[in-house]
Structures are given as C-alpha cells and as structure tokens.
XYZ file of C-alpha atoms in Angstrom:
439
model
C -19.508 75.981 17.365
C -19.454 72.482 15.671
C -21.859 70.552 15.133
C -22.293 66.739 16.276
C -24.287 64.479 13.425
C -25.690 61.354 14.267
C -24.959 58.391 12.010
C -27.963 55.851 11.695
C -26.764 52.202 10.183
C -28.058 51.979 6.721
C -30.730 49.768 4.983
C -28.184 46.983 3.747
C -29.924 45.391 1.089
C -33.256 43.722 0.226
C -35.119 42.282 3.590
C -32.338 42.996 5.645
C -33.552 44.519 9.025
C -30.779 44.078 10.764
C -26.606 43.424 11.122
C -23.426 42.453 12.993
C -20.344 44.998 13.641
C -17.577 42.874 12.966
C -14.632 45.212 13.153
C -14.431 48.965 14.095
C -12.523 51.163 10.850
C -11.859 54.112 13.088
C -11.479 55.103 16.658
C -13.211 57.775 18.838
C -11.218 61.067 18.105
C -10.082 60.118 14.634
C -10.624 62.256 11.672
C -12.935 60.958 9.313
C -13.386 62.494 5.752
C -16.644 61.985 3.645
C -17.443 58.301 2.124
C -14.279 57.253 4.131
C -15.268 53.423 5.468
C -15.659 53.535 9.186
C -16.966 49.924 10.045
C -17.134 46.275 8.607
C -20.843 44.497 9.076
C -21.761 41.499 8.701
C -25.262 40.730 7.397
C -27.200 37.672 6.535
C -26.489 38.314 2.738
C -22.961 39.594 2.969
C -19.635 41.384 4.232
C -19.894 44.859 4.151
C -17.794 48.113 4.499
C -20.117 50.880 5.917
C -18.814 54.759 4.931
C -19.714 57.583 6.859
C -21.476 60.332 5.110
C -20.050 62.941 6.972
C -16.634 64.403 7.580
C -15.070 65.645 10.715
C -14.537 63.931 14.242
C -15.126 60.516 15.500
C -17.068 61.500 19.191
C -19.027 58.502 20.126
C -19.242 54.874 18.609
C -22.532 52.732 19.399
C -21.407 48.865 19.542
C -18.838 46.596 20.050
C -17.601 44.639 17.811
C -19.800 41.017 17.939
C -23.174 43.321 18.546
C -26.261 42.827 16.538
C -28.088 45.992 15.427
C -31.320 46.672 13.584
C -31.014 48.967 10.565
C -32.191 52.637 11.971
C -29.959 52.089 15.376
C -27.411 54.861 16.118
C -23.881 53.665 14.394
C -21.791 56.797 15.161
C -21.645 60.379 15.934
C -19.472 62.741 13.833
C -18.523 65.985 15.054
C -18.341 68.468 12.258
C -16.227 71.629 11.781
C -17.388 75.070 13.537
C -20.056 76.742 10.382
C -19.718 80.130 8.753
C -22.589 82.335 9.214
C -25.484 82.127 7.231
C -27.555 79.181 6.157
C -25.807 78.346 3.151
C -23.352 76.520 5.408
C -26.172 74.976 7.924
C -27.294 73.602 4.379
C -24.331 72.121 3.076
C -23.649 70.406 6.576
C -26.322 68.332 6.608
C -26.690 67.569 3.615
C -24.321 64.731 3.980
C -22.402 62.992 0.781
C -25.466 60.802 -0.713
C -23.481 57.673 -1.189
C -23.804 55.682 1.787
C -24.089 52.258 0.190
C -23.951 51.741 -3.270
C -26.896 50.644 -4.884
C -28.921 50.158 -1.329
C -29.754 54.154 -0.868
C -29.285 56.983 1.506
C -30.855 59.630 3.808
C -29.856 62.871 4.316
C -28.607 63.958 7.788
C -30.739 63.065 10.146
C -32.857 65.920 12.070
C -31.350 64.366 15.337
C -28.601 66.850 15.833
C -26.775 68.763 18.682
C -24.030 71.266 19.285
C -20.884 70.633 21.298
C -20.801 73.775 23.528
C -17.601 75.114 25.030
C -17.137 73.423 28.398
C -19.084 70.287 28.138
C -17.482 67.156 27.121
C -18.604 64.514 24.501
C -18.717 61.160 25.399
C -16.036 58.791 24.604
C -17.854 55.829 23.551
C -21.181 54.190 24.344
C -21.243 50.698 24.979
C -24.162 48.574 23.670
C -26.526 50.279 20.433
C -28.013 52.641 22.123
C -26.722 56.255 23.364
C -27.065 59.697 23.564
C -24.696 62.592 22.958
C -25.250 64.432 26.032
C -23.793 65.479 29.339
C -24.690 65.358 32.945
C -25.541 69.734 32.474
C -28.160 69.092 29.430
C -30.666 66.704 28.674
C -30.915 65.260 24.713
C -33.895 67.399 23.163
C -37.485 66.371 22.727
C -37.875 65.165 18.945
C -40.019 67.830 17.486
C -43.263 66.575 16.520
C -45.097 67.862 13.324
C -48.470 68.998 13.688
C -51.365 68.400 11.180
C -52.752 64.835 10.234
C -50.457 61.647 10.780
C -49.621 60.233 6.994
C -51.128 56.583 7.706
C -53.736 54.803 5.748
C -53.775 51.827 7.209
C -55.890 50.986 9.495
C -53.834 47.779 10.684
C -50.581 50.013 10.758
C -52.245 52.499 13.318
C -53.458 49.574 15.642
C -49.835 48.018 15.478
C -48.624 51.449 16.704
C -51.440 51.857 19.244
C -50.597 48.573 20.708
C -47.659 48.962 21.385
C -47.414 52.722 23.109
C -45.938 53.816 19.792
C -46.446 57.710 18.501
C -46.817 57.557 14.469
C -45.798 61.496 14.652
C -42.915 60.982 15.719
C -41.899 58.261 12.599
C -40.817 59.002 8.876
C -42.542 57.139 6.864
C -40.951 55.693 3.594
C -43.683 55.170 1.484
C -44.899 57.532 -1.138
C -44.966 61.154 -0.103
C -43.850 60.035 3.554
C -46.578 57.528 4.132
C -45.747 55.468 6.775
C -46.093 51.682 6.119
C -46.091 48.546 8.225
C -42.569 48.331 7.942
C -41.781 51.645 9.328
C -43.741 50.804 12.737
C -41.692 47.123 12.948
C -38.424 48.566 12.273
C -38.843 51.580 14.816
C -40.548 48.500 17.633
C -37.559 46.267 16.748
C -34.997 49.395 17.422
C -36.931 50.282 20.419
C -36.595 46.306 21.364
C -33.013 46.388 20.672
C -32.318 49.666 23.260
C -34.084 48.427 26.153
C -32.128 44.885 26.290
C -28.449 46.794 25.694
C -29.722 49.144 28.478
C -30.944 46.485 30.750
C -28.719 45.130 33.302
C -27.543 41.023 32.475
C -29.483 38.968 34.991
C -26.939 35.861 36.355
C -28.846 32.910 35.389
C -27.697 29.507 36.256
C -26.882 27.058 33.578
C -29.227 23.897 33.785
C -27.978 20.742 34.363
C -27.125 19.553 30.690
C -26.690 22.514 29.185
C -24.824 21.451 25.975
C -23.436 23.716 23.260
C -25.354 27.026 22.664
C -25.178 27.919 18.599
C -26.361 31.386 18.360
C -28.810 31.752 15.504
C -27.598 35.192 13.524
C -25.504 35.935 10.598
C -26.188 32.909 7.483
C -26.850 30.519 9.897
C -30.301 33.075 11.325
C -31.276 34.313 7.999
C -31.222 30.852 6.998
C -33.650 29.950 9.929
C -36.073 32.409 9.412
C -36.369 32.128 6.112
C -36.698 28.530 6.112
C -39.180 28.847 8.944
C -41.418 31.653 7.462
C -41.692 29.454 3.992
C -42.939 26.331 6.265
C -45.501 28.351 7.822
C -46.868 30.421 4.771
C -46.614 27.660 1.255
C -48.693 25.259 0.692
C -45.888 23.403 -0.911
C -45.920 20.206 -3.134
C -43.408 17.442 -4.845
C -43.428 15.816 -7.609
C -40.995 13.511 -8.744
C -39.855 11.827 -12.219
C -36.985 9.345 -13.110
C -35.238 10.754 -16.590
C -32.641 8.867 -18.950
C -29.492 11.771 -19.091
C -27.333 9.645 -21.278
C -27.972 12.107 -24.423
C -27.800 14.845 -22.092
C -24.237 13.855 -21.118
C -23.292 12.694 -24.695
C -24.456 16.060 -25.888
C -22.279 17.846 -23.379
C -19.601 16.091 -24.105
C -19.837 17.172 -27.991
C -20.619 20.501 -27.296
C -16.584 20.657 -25.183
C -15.111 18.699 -27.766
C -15.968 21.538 -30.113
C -13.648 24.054 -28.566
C -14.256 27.025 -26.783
C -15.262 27.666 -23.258
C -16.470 24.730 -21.463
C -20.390 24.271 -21.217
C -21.326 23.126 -17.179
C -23.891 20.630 -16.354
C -25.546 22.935 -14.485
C -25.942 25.751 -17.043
C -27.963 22.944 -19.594
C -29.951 22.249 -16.681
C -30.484 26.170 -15.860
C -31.260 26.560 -19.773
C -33.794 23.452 -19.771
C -35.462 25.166 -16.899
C -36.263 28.724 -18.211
C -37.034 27.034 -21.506
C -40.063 25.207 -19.282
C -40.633 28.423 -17.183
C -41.621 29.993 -20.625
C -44.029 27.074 -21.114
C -45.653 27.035 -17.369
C -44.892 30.939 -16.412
C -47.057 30.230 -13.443
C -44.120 28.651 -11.636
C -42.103 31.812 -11.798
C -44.486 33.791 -9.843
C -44.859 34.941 -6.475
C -48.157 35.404 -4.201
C -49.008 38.478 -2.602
C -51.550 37.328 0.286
C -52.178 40.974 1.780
C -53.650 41.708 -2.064
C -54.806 38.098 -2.606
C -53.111 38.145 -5.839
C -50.999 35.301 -7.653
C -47.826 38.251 -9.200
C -46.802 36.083 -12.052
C -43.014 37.907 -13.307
C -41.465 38.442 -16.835
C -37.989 38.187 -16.296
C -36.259 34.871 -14.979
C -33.759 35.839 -11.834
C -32.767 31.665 -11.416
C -31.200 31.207 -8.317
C -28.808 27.935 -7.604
C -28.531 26.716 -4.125
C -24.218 26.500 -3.022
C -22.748 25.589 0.296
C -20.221 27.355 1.815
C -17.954 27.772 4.686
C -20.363 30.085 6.205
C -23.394 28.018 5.624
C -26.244 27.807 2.219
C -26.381 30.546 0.604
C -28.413 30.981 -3.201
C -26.755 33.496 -5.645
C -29.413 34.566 -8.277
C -28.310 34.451 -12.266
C -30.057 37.753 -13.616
C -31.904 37.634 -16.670
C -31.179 33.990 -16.847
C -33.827 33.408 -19.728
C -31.987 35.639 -22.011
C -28.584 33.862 -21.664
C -27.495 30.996 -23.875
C -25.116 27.950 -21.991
C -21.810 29.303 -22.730
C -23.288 33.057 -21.123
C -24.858 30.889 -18.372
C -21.764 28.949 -17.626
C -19.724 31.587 -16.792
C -22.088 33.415 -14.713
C -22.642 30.198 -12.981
C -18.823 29.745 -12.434
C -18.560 33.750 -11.945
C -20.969 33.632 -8.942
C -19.647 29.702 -7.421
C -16.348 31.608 -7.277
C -17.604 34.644 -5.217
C -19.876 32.411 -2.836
C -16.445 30.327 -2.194
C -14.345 33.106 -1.404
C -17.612 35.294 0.465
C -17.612 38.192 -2.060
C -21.183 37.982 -2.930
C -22.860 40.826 -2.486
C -26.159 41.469 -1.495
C -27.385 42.202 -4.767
C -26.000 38.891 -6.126
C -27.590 37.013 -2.908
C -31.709 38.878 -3.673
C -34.131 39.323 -5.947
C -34.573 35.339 -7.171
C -37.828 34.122 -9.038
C -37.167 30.430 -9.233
C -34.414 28.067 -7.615
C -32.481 25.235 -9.284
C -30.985 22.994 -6.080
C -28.136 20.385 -7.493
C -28.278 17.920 -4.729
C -26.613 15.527 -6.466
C -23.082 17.008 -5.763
C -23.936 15.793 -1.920
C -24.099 12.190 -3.528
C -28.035 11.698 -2.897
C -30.401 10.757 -5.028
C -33.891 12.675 -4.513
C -34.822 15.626 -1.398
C -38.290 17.422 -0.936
C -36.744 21.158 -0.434
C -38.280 24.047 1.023
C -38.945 26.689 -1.096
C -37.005 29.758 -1.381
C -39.743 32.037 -0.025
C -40.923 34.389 -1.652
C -40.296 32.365 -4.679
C -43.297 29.463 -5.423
C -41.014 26.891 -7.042
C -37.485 24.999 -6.554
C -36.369 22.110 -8.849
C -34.050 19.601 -7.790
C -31.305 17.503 -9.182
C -30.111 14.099 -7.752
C -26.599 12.382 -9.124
C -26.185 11.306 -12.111
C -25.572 7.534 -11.999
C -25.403 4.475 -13.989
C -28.425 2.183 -13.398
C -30.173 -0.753 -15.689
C -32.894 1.084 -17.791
C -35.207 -0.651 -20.875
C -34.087 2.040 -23.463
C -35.375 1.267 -26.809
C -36.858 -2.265 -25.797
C -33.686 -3.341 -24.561
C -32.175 -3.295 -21.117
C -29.347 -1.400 -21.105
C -26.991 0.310 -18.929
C -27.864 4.424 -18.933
C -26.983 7.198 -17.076
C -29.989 7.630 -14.451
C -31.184 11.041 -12.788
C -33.818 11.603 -10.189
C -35.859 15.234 -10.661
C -38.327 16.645 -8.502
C -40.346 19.552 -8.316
C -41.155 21.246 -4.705
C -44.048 23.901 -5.551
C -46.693 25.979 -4.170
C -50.284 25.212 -4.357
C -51.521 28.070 -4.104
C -50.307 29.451 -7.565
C -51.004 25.919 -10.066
C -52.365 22.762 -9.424
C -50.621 19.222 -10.140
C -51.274 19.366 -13.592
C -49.574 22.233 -14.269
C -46.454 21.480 -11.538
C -46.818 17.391 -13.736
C -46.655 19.284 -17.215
C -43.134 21.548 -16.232
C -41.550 18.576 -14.732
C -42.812 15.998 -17.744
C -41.165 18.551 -19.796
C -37.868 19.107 -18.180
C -37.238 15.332 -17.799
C -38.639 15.396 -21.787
C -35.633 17.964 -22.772
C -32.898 15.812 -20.474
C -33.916 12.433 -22.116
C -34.068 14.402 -25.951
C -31.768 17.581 -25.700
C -33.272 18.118 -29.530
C -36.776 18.968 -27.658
C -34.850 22.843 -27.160
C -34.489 23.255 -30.316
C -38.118 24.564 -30.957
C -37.671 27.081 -28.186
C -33.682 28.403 -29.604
C-alpha cells in the first residue's frame, strides 16, 4: 500500500507568517521526485520556489493560484511508493529530504499521514487552503494526543490558548525541547482563521454607493503596512535635524574616482560615516525587548538602505557593514540596488537590519521625519545635495548644502545622545579628515 504525505508550506524567512501561491510547478497526478520545485510563492520579502520533500505522486493540491496562506497550512499531498516490509522502510519514508528551503529550515514528515487503500479514490484537488485526504467510506483520523504534562511555561501562552477553544496537546511547540511559545498558539489560531473563511460560503454583498478602487493590502504593499503600523504604535520615536556643508565631501569623492579603480558611491561614504558614529553612540544600533524590559544593544552593524521598486519599498540590509571599507561597501551597495531592481532579493538579503540609512534626496526633497524600521531604534536620512549661499570661512559663498536628520527611539537614548551622533555625522560630511581617527 502507498502511503499519502502531507506537505505543510514552510517557514519562509524571518517574521514571515504567511504567503501567496503565485503559480502551480506541477499538476495533480504528476510525478514528483525529492527537492524537485513544485510551487512559486510570493512573500512580503521575496519570490520563492517551494520544493517538495518527498517523492512520488501529486494527489491533492491546497490553493489556487492568487490564495494567501499562513505558514503551517496544508500545501500538497504526495503519494509515496507501496513500502517493503519492515520498519527500516516506514523510516526512510518519512523521513523526508531535509532541504526544504535553504537557509530557512525544515521538518521532518509530518505525523499527519494516511494510506490510499485499494478501492477508494484520492481526491483530485481541493479548492481553497484547507482539505483533507479522505473519502466519503472513511473519516480523516483523530490527531493522537500525547499524554503527560503540556510543555508550556507561560502563563500568558496558556490563557491565549484557553481563550480561544484551543488544545495546547495537540500543538508542537518550537521552542527548546518542544516548548511551545506564543508564536506557536498565533500561528496554529491564524491557520485555524484561514480554514474557516476558505470553507465558508461567499456572502453576496452589495457594493455601496461610491465604492471606488479596492487595493488589496498583501504581498510588499501589506508587509509594508503592518510594519509601518506596528512601529507607530510601539516607538516612541524622535527627529532631529542639522544643516551640513558637503562641498569637501563631494570634492573628496571626486579625488578618490580620479584615482582609478572602482568607483566610490555617495552612498557608501555616507554608510561608512554612519557606522563610524554607530561605534561612537552604540546605543543607536540597538533594539528593545519590552516583554524583558531590556534595551539589547548589538555588536555587529547589519545597515539597511531604504530602495523603491516596481513592487513597492523594500530595505536590503549590508551585512557586517562596519567591517567594510567604501570600495567593499560600494559594491555591496550596487550588488544589492541591482537585485532589488530586478526582484532577486532574497529573504535573507531583505532581514536581519540594525540601523537604516534612507537617501531621500534621490526623490528631489530636502528633509522627511521617517518611521523607523521596527525592530530597529534608529533611521538616518539624507536630503539632496544642492547648491545654496552658506558663510564658509567668514565669507558667503556658494556650497554644496545637505539636510540630515535623525528619526530615533526614546526609549533607548535621550536627545543628547541622538544630538551627539547626528553633530558627528554632519562633523565627518563638513571635514571627511574627522574619519581618519577611526581608519
């Protein structure tokens, strides 16, 4: 007899709870060998090619293409080939191949399985996220549930659960030793969400009078929203602002190509001038953890840049940035502007920021009080560069004229700490020579 194993959607990437099927791989019936791609997502970070873990039959596919599912939901089922005897071969079945996503993680087969039986027919395909592989003659199996003490220590996790009809037994938790964590019960409510709408019947409403033009809110566009929304609600956030002379800045640039070699970008002296004053005011690249009550200040420098794209803002994050020089940070910078362009980023690439660095000033505007890139508890921001009558050495002259400002959150510094970073990074913009204590 074979064996039919269900295929949960992976965790995606960092945050991600849920994503979009944007084009089906295979077809119900087809042959589908281990690792072998079987569906293109779309998620709030990125494009990406889901492969199945198993090999074997195609018998049921949950979704069609354009629906939204949370990470957990039912993807596919895979009928495998009829086992030997023994349970050597019940263990290498389920095992599964280990490789799901690259770099995001994997689960072994999951312990929701069932056996086609002669004489009873498989489903086709199940419309909507939710199904069962099951006929009219016999009814999907009770999940077992373990006895023994539930793995929960929080007391806030098992009143979420409570309130909401939930049975922690029947979870896997993914904390330490199988704990399960908030997450676990808001994933497995969300899922639960997600099944009753696709299995409730579409009520005709009638469209009110002006209705206008409904945008939905998912893919960049939602992530965008709710991460936009959740910053406005939980930082404290500040701005400060400072006027800074760039003419040496530019002139310095401008020596630094005529040299030869690979070209040195605006934006990478501006990236280096920043982690030069993160090293000086570390408690801007920190983050706050309020269900601790701690401020987490970080080591390592992950400087993301804001870019807009055909499919909406997105920030790629420049790794280690305080350990790269300008030429190193240049091509990164150009590296990762290429990728956002063309929508190759990849969730990695898109996660994982500890400050932001927002040049505004390609939109032709002056100054902007941004919202922070939560978690993160500190953007700068660059206006254009422009020529504008300055007293520069006692003299008025003509000089090349920048507007910085610095969006932060109370809650980890006060102004004179936010004051000192900016003083400083308008300091090194006016005097590029200020670096050179810190090279």
């Amino acid at each position: 007899m074979a064996q039919v194993l269900e295929f949960r959607l992976p965790d995606l990437g960092e945050g991600l709870t849920e994503a979009e099927i944007v084009r089906w791989l295979v077809e119900v019936g087809d042959v589908v060998t281990v690792d072998q791609p079987v569906v293109e997502v779309e998620t709030a970070k990125a494009m990406v090619e889901v492969p199945c873990p198993y090999g074997g039959v195609v018998t049921a596919r949950y979704g069609e293409e354009g629906t939204e599912l949370p990470v957990g939901a039912p993807l596919i089922t895979v009928a495998v080939g009829a086992p030997a005897t023994g349970g050597d071969t019940e263990s290498r079945e389920t095992k599964g191949s280990g490789n799901v996503l690259v770099g995001y993680g994997t689960s072994e087969a999951p312990a929701r399985r069932r056996r086609v039986r002669p004489g009873h027919r498989v489903p086709a395909e199940a419309n909507g996220a939710a199904g069962t592989v099951a006929t009219a003659s016999t009814a999907p199996a009770a999940p077992e549930v373990a006895d023994g003490p539930v793995p929960v220590i929080s007391p806030l996790v098992r009143r979420l659960a409570r309130e909401n009809g939930l049975d922690l037994r029947e979870l896997t938790g993914s904390g330490p030793d199988g704990l399960i964590l908030r997450a676990d019960v808001e994933y497995a409510l969300r899922a639960a969400a997600t099944q009753v709408r696709a299995a409730a019947p579409a009520e005709p409403t009638a469209p009110p009078a002006s209705a206008g033009t409904r945008i939905p809110l998912k893919g960049v566009r939602g992530a965008v929203a709710d991460k936009l929304s959740r910053s406005r609600r939980e930082i404290p956030e500040a701005t400060c602002w400072v006027d800074a002379d760039a003419t040496e800045l530019m002139r310095a640039r401008t020596a630094m190509n005529a040299a030869g070699g690979p070209k040195i970008s605006l934006i990478a002296l501006l990236a280096r001038i920043c982690t030069a004053a993160l090293a000086r005011f570390p408690e801007l690249n920190s983050t706050v953890d309020m269900e601790a009550r701690e401020i987490v200040r970080l080591d390592r420098v992950h400087l993301g840049f804001a870019a807009q794209t055909e499919r909406g803002l997105v920030v790629p994050v420049v790794k280690d940035a305080h350990a790269r020089d300008a030429q190193s940070l240049s091509a990164e910078f150009a590296r990762l502007t290429e990728a956002a362009r063309t929508g190759t980023l990849t969730p990695v690439e898109l996660t994982g920021g500890t400050f932001t660095l927002n040049n505004y000033g390609v939109f032709g505007v002056d100054g902007s009080t941004p919202i922070i890139n939560h978690p993160e508890a500190a953007m700068l921001g660059v206006g254009r560069i422009v020529p504008k009558p300055w007293v520069h050495e006692g003299e008025l002259a003509v000089r090349q004229v920048v507007q910085l400002s610095l969006t932060f959150d109370h809650r980890v510094c006060d102004g004179g700490t936010a004051g000192g970073f900016l003083r400083y990074v308008a300091d090194c913009v006016e005097q590029p020579a200020v670096l050179l204590r810190t090279l």
